[in-house]
Short mmCIF file of C-alpha atoms in Angstrom, two decimals:
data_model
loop_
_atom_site.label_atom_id
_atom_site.label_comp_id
_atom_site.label_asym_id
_atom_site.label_seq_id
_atom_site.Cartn_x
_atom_site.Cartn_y
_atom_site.Cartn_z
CA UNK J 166 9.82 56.30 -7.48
CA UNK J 167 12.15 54.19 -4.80
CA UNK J 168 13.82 51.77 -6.31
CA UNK J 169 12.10 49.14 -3.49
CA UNK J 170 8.77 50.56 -4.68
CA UNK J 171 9.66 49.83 -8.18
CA UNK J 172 10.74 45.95 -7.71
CA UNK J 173 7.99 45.47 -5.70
CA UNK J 174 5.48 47.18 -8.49
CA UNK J 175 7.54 44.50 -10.90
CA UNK J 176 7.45 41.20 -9.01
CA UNK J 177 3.39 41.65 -8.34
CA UNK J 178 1.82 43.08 -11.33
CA UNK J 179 -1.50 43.85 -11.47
CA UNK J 180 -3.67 41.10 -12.58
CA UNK J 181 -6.66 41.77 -14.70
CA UNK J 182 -10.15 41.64 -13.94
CA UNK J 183 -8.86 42.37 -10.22
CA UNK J 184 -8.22 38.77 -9.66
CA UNK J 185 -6.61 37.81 -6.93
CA UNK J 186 -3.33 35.66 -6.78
CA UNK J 187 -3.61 32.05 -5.87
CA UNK J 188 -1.12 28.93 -4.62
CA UNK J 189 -0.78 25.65 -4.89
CA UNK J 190 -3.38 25.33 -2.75
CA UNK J 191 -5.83 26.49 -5.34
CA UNK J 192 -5.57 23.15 -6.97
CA UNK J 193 -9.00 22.24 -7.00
CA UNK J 194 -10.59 26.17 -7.01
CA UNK J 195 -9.22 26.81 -10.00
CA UNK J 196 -9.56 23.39 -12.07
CA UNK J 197 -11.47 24.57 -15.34
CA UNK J 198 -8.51 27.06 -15.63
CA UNK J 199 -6.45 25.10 -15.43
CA UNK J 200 -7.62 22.63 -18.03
CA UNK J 201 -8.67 25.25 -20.38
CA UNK J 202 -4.95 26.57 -19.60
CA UNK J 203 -3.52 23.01 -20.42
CA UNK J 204 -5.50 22.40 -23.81
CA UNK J 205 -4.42 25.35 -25.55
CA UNK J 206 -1.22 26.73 -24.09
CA UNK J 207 0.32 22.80 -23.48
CA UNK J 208 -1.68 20.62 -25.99
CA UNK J 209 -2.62 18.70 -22.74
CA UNK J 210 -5.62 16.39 -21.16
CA UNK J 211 -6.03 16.91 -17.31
CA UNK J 212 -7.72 13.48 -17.44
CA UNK J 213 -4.57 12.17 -19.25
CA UNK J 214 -2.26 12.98 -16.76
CA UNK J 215 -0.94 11.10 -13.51
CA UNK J 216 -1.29 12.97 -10.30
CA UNK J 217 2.63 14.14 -9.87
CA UNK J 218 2.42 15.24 -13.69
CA UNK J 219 -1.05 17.26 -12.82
CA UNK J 220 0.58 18.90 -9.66
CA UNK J 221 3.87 20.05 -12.18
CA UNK J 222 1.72 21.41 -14.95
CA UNK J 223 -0.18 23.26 -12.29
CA UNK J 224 2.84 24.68 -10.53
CA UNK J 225 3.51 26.63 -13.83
CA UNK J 226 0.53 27.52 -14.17
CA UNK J 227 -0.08 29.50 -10.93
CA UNK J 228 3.41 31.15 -11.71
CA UNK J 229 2.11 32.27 -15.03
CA UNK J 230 -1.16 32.99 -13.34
CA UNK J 231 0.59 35.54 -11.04
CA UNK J 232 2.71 36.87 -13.49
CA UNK J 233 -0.13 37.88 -15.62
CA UNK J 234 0.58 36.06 -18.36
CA UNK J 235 -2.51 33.98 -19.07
CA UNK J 236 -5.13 35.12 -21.16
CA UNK J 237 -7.53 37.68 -19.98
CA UNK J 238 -10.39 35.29 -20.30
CA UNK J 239 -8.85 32.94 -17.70
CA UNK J 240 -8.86 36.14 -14.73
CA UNK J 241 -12.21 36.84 -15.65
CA UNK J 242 -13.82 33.44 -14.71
CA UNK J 243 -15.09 30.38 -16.31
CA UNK J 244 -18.48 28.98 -16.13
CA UNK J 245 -18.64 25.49 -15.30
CA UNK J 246 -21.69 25.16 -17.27
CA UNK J 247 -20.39 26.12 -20.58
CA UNK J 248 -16.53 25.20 -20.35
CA UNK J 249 -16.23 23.34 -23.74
CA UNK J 250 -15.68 19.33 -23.19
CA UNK J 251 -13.30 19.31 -25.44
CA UNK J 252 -10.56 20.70 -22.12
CA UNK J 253 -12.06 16.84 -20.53
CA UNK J 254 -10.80 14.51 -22.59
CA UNK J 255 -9.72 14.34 -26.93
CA UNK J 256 -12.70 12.26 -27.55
CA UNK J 257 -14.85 14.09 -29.90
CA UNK J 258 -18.40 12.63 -30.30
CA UNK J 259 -19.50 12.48 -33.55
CA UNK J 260 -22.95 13.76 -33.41
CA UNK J 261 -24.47 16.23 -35.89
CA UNK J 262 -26.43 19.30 -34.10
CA UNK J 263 -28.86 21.31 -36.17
CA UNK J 264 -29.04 25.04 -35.43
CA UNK J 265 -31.83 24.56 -33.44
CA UNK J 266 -30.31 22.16 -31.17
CA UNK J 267 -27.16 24.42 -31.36
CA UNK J 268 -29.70 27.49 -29.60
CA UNK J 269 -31.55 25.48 -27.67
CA UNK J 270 -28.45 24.13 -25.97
CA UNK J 271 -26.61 27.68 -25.40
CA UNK J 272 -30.26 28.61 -23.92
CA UNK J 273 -29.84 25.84 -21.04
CA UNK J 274 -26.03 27.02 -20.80
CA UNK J 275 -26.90 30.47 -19.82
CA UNK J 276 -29.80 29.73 -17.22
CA UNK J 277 -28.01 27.41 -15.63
CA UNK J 278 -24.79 29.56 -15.35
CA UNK J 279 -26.77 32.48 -14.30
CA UNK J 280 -28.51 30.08 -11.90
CA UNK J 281 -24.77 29.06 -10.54
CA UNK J 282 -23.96 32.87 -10.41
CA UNK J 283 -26.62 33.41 -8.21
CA UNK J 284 -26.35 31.38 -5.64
CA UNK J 285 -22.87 31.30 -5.69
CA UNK J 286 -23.04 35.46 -5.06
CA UNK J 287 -26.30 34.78 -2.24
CA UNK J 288 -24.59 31.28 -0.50
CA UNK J 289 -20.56 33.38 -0.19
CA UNK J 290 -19.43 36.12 0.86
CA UNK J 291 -17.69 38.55 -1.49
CA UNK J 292 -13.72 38.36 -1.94
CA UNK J 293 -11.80 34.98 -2.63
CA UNK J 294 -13.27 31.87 -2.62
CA UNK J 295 -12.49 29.71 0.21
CA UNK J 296 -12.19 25.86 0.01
CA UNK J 297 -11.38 22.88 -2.22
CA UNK J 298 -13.55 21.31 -5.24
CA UNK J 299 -14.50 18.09 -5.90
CA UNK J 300 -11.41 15.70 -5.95
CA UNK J 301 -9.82 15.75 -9.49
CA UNK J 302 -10.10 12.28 -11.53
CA UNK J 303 -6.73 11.29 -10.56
CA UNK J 304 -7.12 11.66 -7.30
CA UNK J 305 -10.23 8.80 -7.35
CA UNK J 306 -7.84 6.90 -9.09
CA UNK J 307 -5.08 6.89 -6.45
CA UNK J 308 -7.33 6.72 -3.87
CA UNK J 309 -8.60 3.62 -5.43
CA UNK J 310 -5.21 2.03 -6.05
CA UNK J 311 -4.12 2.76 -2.49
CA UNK J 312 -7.77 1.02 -1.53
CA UNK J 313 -6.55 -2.02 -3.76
CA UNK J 314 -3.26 -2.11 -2.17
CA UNK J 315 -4.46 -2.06 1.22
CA UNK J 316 -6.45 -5.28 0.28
CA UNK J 317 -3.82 -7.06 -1.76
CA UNK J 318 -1.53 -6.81 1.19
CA UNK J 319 -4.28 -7.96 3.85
CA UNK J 320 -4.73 -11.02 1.43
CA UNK J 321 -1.22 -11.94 1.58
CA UNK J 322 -0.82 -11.58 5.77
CA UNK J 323 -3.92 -14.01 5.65
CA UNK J 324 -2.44 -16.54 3.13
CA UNK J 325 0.92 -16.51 5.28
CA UNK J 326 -1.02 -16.61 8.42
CA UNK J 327 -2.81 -19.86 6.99
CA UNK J 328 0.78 -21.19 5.55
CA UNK J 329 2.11 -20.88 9.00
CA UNK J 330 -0.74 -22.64 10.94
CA UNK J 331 -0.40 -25.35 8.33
CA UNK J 332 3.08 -25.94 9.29
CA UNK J 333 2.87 -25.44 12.78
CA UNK J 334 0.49 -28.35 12.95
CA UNK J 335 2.77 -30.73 10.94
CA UNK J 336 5.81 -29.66 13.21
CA UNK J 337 3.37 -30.79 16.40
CA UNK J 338 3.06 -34.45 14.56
CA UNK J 339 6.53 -35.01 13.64
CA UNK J 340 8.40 -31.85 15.11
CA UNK J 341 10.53 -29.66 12.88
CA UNK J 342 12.64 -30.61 9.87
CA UNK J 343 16.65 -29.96 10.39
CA UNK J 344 18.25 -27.92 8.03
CA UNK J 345 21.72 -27.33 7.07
CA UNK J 346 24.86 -28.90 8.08
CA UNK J 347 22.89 -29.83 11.47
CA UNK J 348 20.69 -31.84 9.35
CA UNK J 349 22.47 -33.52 7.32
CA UNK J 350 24.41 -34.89 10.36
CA UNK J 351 21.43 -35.77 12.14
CA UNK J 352 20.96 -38.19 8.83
CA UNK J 353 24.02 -39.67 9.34
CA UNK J 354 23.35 -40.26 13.24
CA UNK J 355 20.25 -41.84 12.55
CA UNK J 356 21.61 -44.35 10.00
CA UNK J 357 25.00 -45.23 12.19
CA UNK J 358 22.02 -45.80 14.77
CA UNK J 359 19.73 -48.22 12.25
CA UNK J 360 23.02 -49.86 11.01
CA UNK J 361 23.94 -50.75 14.40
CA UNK J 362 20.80 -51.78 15.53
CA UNK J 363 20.42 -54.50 12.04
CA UNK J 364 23.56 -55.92 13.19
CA UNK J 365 22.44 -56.54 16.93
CA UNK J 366 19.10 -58.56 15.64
CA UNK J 367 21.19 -60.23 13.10
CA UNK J 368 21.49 -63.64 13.37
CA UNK J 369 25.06 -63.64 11.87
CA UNK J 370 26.15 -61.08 14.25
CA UNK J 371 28.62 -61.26 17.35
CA UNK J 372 27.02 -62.79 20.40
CA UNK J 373 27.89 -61.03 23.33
CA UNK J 374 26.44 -62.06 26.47
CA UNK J 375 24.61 -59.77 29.29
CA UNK J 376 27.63 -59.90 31.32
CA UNK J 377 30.36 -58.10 28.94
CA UNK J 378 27.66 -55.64 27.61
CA UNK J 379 26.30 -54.99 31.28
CA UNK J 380 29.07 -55.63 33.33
CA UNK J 381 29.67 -58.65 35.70
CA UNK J 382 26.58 -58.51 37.73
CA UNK J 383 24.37 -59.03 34.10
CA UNK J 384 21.12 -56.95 32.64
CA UNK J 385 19.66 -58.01 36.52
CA UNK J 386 22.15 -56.14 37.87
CA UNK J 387 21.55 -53.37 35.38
CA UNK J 388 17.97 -53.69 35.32
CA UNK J 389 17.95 -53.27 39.65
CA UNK J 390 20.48 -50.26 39.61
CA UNK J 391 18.84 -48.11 36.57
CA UNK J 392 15.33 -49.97 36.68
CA UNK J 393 14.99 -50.37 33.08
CA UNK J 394 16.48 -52.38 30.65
CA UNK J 395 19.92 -51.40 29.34
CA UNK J 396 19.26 -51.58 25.66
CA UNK J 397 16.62 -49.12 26.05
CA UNK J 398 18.68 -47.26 28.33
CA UNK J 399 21.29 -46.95 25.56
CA UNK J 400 18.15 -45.54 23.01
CA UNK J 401 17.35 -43.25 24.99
CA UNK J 402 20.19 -41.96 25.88
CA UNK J 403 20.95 -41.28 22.07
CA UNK J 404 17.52 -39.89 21.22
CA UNK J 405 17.13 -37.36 24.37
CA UNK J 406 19.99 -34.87 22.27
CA UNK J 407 18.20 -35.26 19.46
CA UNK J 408 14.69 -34.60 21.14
CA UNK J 409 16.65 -31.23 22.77
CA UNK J 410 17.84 -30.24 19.29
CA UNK J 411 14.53 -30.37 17.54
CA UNK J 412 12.97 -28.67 20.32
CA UNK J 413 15.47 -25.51 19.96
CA UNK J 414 15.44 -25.94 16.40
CA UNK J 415 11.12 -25.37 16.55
CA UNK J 416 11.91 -22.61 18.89
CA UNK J 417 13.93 -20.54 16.83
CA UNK J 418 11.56 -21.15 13.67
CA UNK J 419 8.83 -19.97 15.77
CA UNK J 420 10.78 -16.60 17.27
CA UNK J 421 11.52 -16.26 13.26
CA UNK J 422 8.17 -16.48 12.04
CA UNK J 423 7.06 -14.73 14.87
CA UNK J 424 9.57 -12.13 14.05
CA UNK J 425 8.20 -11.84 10.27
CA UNK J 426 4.68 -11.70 11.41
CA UNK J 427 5.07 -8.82 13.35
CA UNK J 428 6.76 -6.64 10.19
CA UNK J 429 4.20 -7.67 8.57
CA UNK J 430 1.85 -6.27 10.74
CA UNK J 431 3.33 -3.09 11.35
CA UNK J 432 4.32 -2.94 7.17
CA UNK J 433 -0.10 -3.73 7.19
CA UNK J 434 -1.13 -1.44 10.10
CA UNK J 435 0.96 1.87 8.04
CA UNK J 436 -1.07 1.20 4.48
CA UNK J 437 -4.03 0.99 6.60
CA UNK J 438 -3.92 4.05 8.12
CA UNK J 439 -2.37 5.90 5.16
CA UNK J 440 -5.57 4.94 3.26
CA UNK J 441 -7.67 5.93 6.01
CA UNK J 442 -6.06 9.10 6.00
CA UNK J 443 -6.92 9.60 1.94
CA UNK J 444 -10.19 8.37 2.45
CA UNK J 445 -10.99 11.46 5.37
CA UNK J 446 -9.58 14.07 3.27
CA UNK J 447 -11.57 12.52 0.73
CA UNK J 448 -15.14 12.55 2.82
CA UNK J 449 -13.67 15.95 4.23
CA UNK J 450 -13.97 17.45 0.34
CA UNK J 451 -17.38 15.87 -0.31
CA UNK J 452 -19.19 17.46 3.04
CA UNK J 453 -16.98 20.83 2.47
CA UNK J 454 -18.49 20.71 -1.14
CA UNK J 455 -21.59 19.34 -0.33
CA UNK J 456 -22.66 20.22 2.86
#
C-alpha cells in the first residue's frame, strides 16, 4: 500500500456503527453524547458548566469522536427517552421504585423511543442529520444575561437623560456654575465688585461729586451723551464679560454632555442589536426544531 494511502487510512479511521464524523457544528446534534461522554469519561455536569467551558469540553470530544476513541455505545446512538438523568445534573432523587414501577417505567421508555424512531426515520431522509437542537441550558442563560444587560444599560441612559434635563433647567434659572481657576476668580471679581459698591453707599465714604466722577460737564452731561446713568453704565460694563463667560462656559457643558450622550447611544444601540441578534438565532432554533 502507498504510503499516502496508508496516512490517509490512519488519520480517518473507520468509525463504528458507520457513523459519520461530525464538527463543532454538531454542538447541539449530538448533546446526549456528549453529556453521557462528560459524566463518565470527565466526571462532568453539562448543566454545571459555563458556555466557553461547554464549547472546550466539546472540542475534545469531537476529536475523540473522530478518532474512534469513544465507546461503541456512543456511535451507535442514544435515545433521548431513556438517557439516564443522572448525565443532567448530580442531584439524585431519593425515591424508592418497586419492581413494578421499575417495568412499568422501561415499558413507557421503549414505546416512546420506538415512537421517536419512527418518525424520526418517516419525517428525514436517510444519511446525517441536518440541523441544530434545542438551545443548550447555558445558552438560555446567556441569552438571558445579555437580555438583562440590555435593560440595565437602557435604565442608566434614562437616569442620565433625566440628570441632565434636571440640570439644564437649573442652568436656564441661574446659568452655569464656573469651575476651576476661572471660577474661583470670578469669586474674587464679584466681591472686589460688592466691596466697592458698600463703600460708595457708605456714609463714611469719600464724597466725590458728579463732576470728577463724570467729567466737567456732570452725570447731565453723561446722562445726554450715553443716555443712561453712569453708575449703571459702569455695572454693566463689568457684568456684560461675565454674562459672555457663562454663556461659553454653558456652551461647552452642553457640546460635552452632548458629546457623552451620543457614546452612550451608540455604546446602547450595539447591546441592542447584539441581543437582537441572539434572540433570532434563538427563534431561528425553535421554528427549525419545531416547525
Amino acid at each position: 500500500m502507498p504510503r499516502s494511502d496508508r496516512s490517509e487510512d490512519e488519520s480517518e479511521p473507520e468509525l463504528p456503527y458507520g457513523a459519520q464524523r461530525i464538527s463543532e457544528a454538531d454542538y447541539f446534534r449530538k448533546s446526549e453524547e456528549f453529556r453521557v461522554w462528560l459524566k463518565r469519561e470527565k466526571s462532568k455536569y453539562f448543566d454545571e458548566l459555563s458556555g466557553e467551558k461547554a464549547r472546550s469540553y466539546f472540542r475534545k470530544f469531537v476529536k475523540a469522536w473522530n478518532r474512534g476513541k469513544l465507546s461503541r455505545s456512543l456511535y451507535a446512538g442514544l435515545d433521548p427517552a431513556s438517557a439516564s438523568s443522572e448525565t443532567h445534573t448530580r442531584h439524585k432523587w431519593n425515591f424508592k421504585n418497586t419492581r413494578a414501577d421499575d417495568e412499568a417505567l422501561r415499558a413507557v421508555r421503549e414505546q416512546v423511543g420506538s415512537a421517536n424512531r419512527a418518525s424520526s426515520s418517516s419525517s428525514r431522509p436517510a444519511g446525517r442529520v441536518q440541523g441544530p437542537a434545542m438551545p443548550s441550558s447555558s445558552d438560555l442563560v446567556y441569552a438571558r444575561e445579555v437580555t438583562r444587560e440590555a435593560e440595565e444599560e437602557e435604565r442608566s441612559l434614562k437616569r442620565k437623560r433625566d440628570k441632565a434635563e434636571t440640570r439644564d433647567r437649573v442652568e436656564d434659572m441661574v446659568g452655569p456654575k464656573e469651575v476651576g481657576r476661572e471660577g474661583m476668580l470670578e469669586k474674587k471679581r464679584a466681591k472686589r465688585e460688592a466691596d466697592r459698591s458698600f463703600r460708595e453707599r457708605g456714609d463714611e465714604g469719600l464724597e466725590v461729586d458728579e463732576r470728577t466722577l463724570f467729567g466737567s460737564g456732570g452725570g447731565d452731561s453723561f446722562k445726554a451723551q450715553y443716555g443712561i446713568p453712569g453708575r449703571l453704565l459702569l455695572i454693566l460694563t463689568a457684568t456684560i464679560p461675565r454674562i459672555a463667560r457663562r454663556d461659553a462656559a454653558k456652551q461647552r457643558a452642553e457640546a460635552a454632555r452632548e458629546e457623552k450622550a451620543a457614546a452612550s447611544r451608540e455604546r446602547f444601540t450595539a447591546m441592542q442589536q447584539r441581543n437582537d441578534a441572539t434572540m433570532a438565532m434563538f427563534q431561528a432554533l425553535a421554528k427549525e426544531r419545531f416547525g
